Amino acid sequence: MRTLISESEVREGVQRLASEITATYGDGPLTIVGVLTGSVVLLADMIRLLTMPLRVGVVQASSYRGATSRGPLVINSDLMPDIAQHDVVIVDDIFDTGNTLAELIELMQKLGPTSVRTAVLLRKTGQQEVAIKPDFVAFEIPNEFVVGYGLDYRDEYRNLPYVGALDPEDLRS
Ligand code: IMP
Ligand code: MG
């Protein structure tokens, strides 16, 4: 595994995200909705850099089914807070094709929020399949399979404090 973004670079990236969110929402209030499971590390670090009145919730979206190929997207919003008339920022680990965030935005728009924006640690260059783009992005990365800082390969590596790229020969599908 090669280190793509070091622990200190990740920290600077998260600080940039928090600064941009603060510049956009000022004194808030703001509702942050983290996408399980990949956003948990970013969510925990980022919310501690935000000082406006903040609500934090989660939604679950999964499509990778443990490997690198896509299955259908499954969304479980049972744990999501009430977002009607709230400014919402959806937080995810990575914007790849964009299908996950596009579907989540569509779902949330139906619930009557004041606004919905999205924040991601990573955005893969050239992979986008949807019309929306993330509002807050810490790093643009090449089209490689990455792990760490919440991102997994077959549910492992989420605990790495940095972002690493797995070599193609390390990937089974
Ligand atoms: P999208 O719907 O194609 O944008 O994919 C978003 C989701 O795919 C993320 O929340 C991740 O769970 C997963 N994903 C995409 N690329 C990677 C990767 O390189 N490593 C690990 N997970 C990834
Ligand atoms: Mg994910």
GROMACS .gro file of C-alpha atoms and ligand atoms in nm:
model
  197
    1MET     CA    1   0.000   0.000   0.000
    2ARG     CA    2   0.120   0.350  -0.088
    3THR     CA    3   0.038   0.650   0.127
    4LEU     CA    4  -0.159   0.891  -0.089
    5ILE     CA    5  -0.250   1.152   0.174
    6SER     CA    6  -0.056   1.157   0.500
    7GLU     CA    7  -0.211   1.196   0.843
    8SER     CA    8  -0.104   1.561   0.869
    9GLU     CA    9  -0.228   1.638   0.516
   10VAL     CA   10  -0.563   1.478   0.603
   11ARG     CA   11  -0.582   1.700   0.912
   12GLU     CA   12  -0.519   2.012   0.701
   13GLY     CA   13  -0.784   1.897   0.453
   14VAL     CA   14  -1.043   1.852   0.728
   15GLN     CA   15  -0.958   2.197   0.862
   16ARG     CA   16  -1.015   2.342   0.514
   17LEU     CA   17  -1.356   2.173   0.496
   18ALA     CA   18  -1.453   2.309   0.837
   19SER     CA   19  -1.337   2.660   0.741
   20GLU     CA   20  -1.537   2.654   0.417
   21ILE     CA   21  -1.847   2.526   0.596
   22THR     CA   22  -1.808   2.797   0.859
   23ALA     CA   23  -1.767   3.061   0.588
   24THR     CA   24  -2.087   2.940   0.422
   25TYR     CA   25  -2.312   2.901   0.727
   26GLY     CA   26  -2.165   3.151   0.971
   27ASP     CA   27  -2.338   3.120   1.305
   28GLY     CA   28  -2.565   2.841   1.178
   29PRO     CA   29  -2.758   2.652   1.304
   30LEU     CA   30  -2.655   2.354   1.094
   31THR     CA   31  -2.749   1.987   1.065
   32ILE     CA   32  -2.472   1.749   0.962
   33VAL     CA   33  -2.574   1.407   0.830
   34GLY     CA   34  -2.291   1.157   0.800
   35VAL     CA   35  -2.317   0.868   0.555
   36LEU     CA   36  -2.242   0.538   0.729
   37THR     CA   37  -2.004   0.376   0.742
   38GLY     CA   38  -1.731   0.553   0.549
   39SER     CA   39  -1.787   0.901   0.693
   40VAL     CA   40  -1.747   0.815   1.063
   41VAL     CA   41  -1.385   0.923   1.099
   42LEU     CA   42  -1.428   1.244   0.901
   43LEU     CA   43  -1.754   1.315   1.083
   44ALA     CA   44  -1.595   1.282   1.427
   45ASP     CA   45  -1.298   1.502   1.337
   46MET     CA   46  -1.491   1.764   1.143
   47ILE     CA   47  -1.774   1.832   1.386
   48ARG     CA   48  -1.520   1.916   1.656
   49LEU     CA   49  -1.388   2.198   1.435
   50LEU     CA   50  -1.733   2.352   1.391
   51THR     CA   51  -1.852   2.600   1.652
   52MET     CA   52  -2.203   2.696   1.534
   53PRO     CA   53  -2.507   2.530   1.696
   54LEU     CA   54  -2.493   2.187   1.539
   55ARG     CA   55  -2.708   1.878   1.514
   56VAL     CA   56  -2.544   1.554   1.402
   57GLY     CA   57  -2.722   1.256   1.251
   58VAL     CA   58  -2.646   0.963   1.027
   59VAL     CA   59  -2.791   0.782   0.730
   60GLN     CA   60  -2.672   0.451   0.596
   61ALA     CA   61  -2.595   0.397   0.231
   62SER     CA   62  -2.416   0.095   0.099
   63SER     CA   63  -2.344  -0.029  -0.249
   64TYR     CA   64  -1.996  -0.173  -0.245
   65ARG     CA   65  -2.099  -0.494  -0.072
   66GLY     CA   66  -1.750  -0.551   0.063
   67ALA     CA   67  -1.554  -0.538  -0.259
   68THR     CA   68  -1.468  -0.280  -0.524
   69SER     CA   69  -1.753  -0.347  -0.764
   70ARG     CA   70  -2.087  -0.172  -0.730
   71GLY     CA   71  -2.412  -0.334  -0.629
   72PRO     CA   72  -2.745  -0.153  -0.611
   73LEU     CA   73  -2.752   0.132  -0.360
   74VAL     CA   74  -2.938   0.058  -0.037
   75ILE     CA   75  -3.036   0.354   0.183
   76ASN     CA   76  -3.152   0.321   0.545
   77SER     CA   77  -3.271   0.654   0.682
   78ASP     CA   78  -3.418   0.525   1.011
   79LEU     CA   79  -3.158   0.710   1.216
   80MET     CA   80  -3.178   1.037   1.026
   81PRO     CA   81  -3.278   1.348   1.224
   82ASP     CA   82  -3.574   1.565   1.122
   83ILE     CA   83  -3.435   1.794   0.852
   84ALA     CA   84  -3.748   1.996   0.763
   85GLN     CA   85  -3.657   2.368   0.762
   86HIS     CA   86  -3.296   2.297   0.850
   87ASP     CA   87  -2.978   2.371   0.660
   88VAL     CA   88  -2.819   2.033   0.593
   89VAL     CA   89  -2.469   1.924   0.501
   90ILE     CA   90  -2.434   1.558   0.400
   91VAL     CA   91  -2.086   1.430   0.481
   92ASP     CA   92  -1.931   1.132   0.303
   93ASP     CA   93  -1.584   0.990   0.265
   94ILE     CA   94  -1.557   1.003  -0.114
   95PHE     CA   95  -1.737   1.122  -0.426
   96ASP     CA   96  -1.669   0.861  -0.691
   97THR     CA   97  -1.948   0.823  -0.947
   98GLY     CA   98  -2.161   1.054  -0.732
   99ASN     CA   99  -2.460   0.819  -0.737
  100THR     CA  100  -2.469   0.785  -0.357
  101LEU     CA  101  -2.480   1.158  -0.287
  102ALA     CA  102  -2.715   1.227  -0.578
  103GLU     CA  103  -2.966   0.975  -0.440
  104LEU     CA  104  -2.931   1.104  -0.085
  105ILE     CA  105  -2.988   1.463  -0.199
  106GLU     CA  106  -3.300   1.357  -0.387
  107LEU     CA  107  -3.430   1.169  -0.084
  108MET     CA  108  -3.361   1.460   0.152
  109GLN     CA  109  -3.508   1.727  -0.076
  110LYS     CA  110  -3.845   1.554  -0.033
  111LEU     CA  111  -3.826   1.616   0.343
  112GLY     CA  112  -3.842   1.995   0.315
  113PRO     CA  113  -3.497   2.113   0.425
  114THR     CA  114  -3.403   2.481   0.389
  115SER     CA  115  -3.094   2.374   0.192
  116VAL     CA  116  -2.884   2.065   0.125
  117ARG     CA  117  -2.513   2.073   0.048
  118THR     CA  118  -2.250   1.799   0.049
  119ALA     CA  119  -1.899   1.769   0.190
  120VAL     CA  120  -1.648   1.495   0.110
  121LEU     CA  121  -1.288   1.426   0.199
  122LEU     CA  122  -1.203   1.292  -0.148
  123ARG     CA  123  -1.323   1.330  -0.502
  124LYS     CA  124  -1.204   1.093  -0.773
  125THR     CA  125  -1.121   1.272  -1.095
  126GLY     CA  126  -1.311   1.170  -1.407
  127GLN     CA  127  -1.549   0.917  -1.252
  128GLN     CA  128  -1.858   1.133  -1.215
  129GLU     CA  129  -2.187   0.994  -1.354
  130VAL     CA  130  -2.435   1.246  -1.211
  131ALA     CA  131  -2.518   1.613  -1.262
  132ILE     CA  132  -2.448   1.725  -0.905
  133LYS     CA  133  -2.103   1.796  -0.770
  134PRO     CA  134  -1.995   1.807  -0.405
  135ASP     CA  135  -1.996   2.158  -0.253
  136PHE     CA  136  -1.701   2.107  -0.018
  137VAL     CA  137  -1.406   1.887  -0.124
  138ALA     CA  138  -1.080   1.846   0.066
  139PHE     CA  139  -0.879   1.653  -0.197
  140GLU     CA  140  -0.907   1.559  -0.565
  141ILE     CA  141  -0.746   1.218  -0.624
  142PRO     CA  142  -0.674   1.005  -0.931
  143ASN     CA  143  -0.892   0.702  -1.008
  144GLU     CA  144  -0.732   0.459  -0.768
  145PHE     CA  145  -0.890   0.240  -0.502
  146VAL     CA  146  -0.816   0.406  -0.169
  147VAL     CA  147  -0.856   0.300   0.193
  148GLY     CA  148  -0.813   0.450   0.537
  149TYR     CA  149  -0.964   0.740   0.731
  150GLY     CA  150  -1.303   0.566   0.709
  151LEU     CA  151  -1.266   0.414   0.363
  152ASP     CA  152  -1.265   0.037   0.348
  153TYR     CA  153  -1.176  -0.256   0.132
  154ARG     CA  154  -1.399  -0.548   0.235
  155ASP     CA  155  -1.471  -0.364   0.561
  156GLU     CA  156  -1.107  -0.341   0.662
  157TYR     CA  157  -0.861  -0.049   0.680
  158ARG     CA  158  -1.115   0.210   0.799
  159ASN     CA  159  -0.902   0.278   1.107
  160LEU     CA  160  -0.589   0.389   0.920
  161PRO     CA  161  -0.519   0.753   1.014
  162TYR     CA  162  -0.404   0.830   0.656
  163VAL     CA  163  -0.536   0.755   0.306
  164GLY     CA  164  -0.353   0.481   0.116
  165ALA     CA  165  -0.391   0.345  -0.236
  166LEU     CA  166  -0.420  -0.031  -0.276
  167ASP     CA  167  -0.234  -0.183  -0.568
  168PRO     CA  168  -0.452  -0.358  -0.829
  169GLU     CA  169  -0.296  -0.696  -0.738
  170ASP     CA  170  -0.422  -0.647  -0.378
  171LEU     CA  171  -0.783  -0.620  -0.501
  172ARG     CA  172  -0.984  -0.936  -0.552
  173SER     CA  173  -1.275  -0.793  -0.753
  174IMP     P1  174  -2.028   0.678  -0.551
  174IMP     O1  175  -2.172   0.654  -0.525
  174IMP     O2  176  -1.979   0.610  -0.676
  174IMP     O3  177  -1.989   0.824  -0.549
  174IMP     O4  178  -1.947   0.604  -0.438
  174IMP     C1  179  -1.946   0.652  -0.311
  174IMP     C2  180  -1.918   0.539  -0.216
  174IMP     O5  181  -1.840   0.435  -0.277
  174IMP     C3  182  -1.834   0.590  -0.101
  174IMP     O6  183  -1.916   0.628   0.007
  174IMP     C4  184  -1.748   0.472  -0.068
  174IMP     O7  185  -1.814   0.392   0.029
  174IMP     C5  186  -1.737   0.392  -0.193
  174IMP     N1  187  -1.608   0.411  -0.263
  174IMP     C6  188  -1.588   0.473  -0.381
  174IMP     N2  189  -1.458   0.472  -0.414
  174IMP     C7  190  -1.393   0.408  -0.313
  174IMP     C8  191  -1.253   0.375  -0.289
  174IMP     O8  192  -1.162   0.407  -0.366
  174IMP     N3  193  -1.227   0.310  -0.174
  174IMP     C9  194  -1.325   0.273  -0.084
  174IMP     N4  195  -1.456   0.303  -0.103
  174IMP    C10  196  -1.489   0.369  -0.217
  175MG      MG  197  -1.929   0.470   0.194
   0.00000   0.00000   0.00000
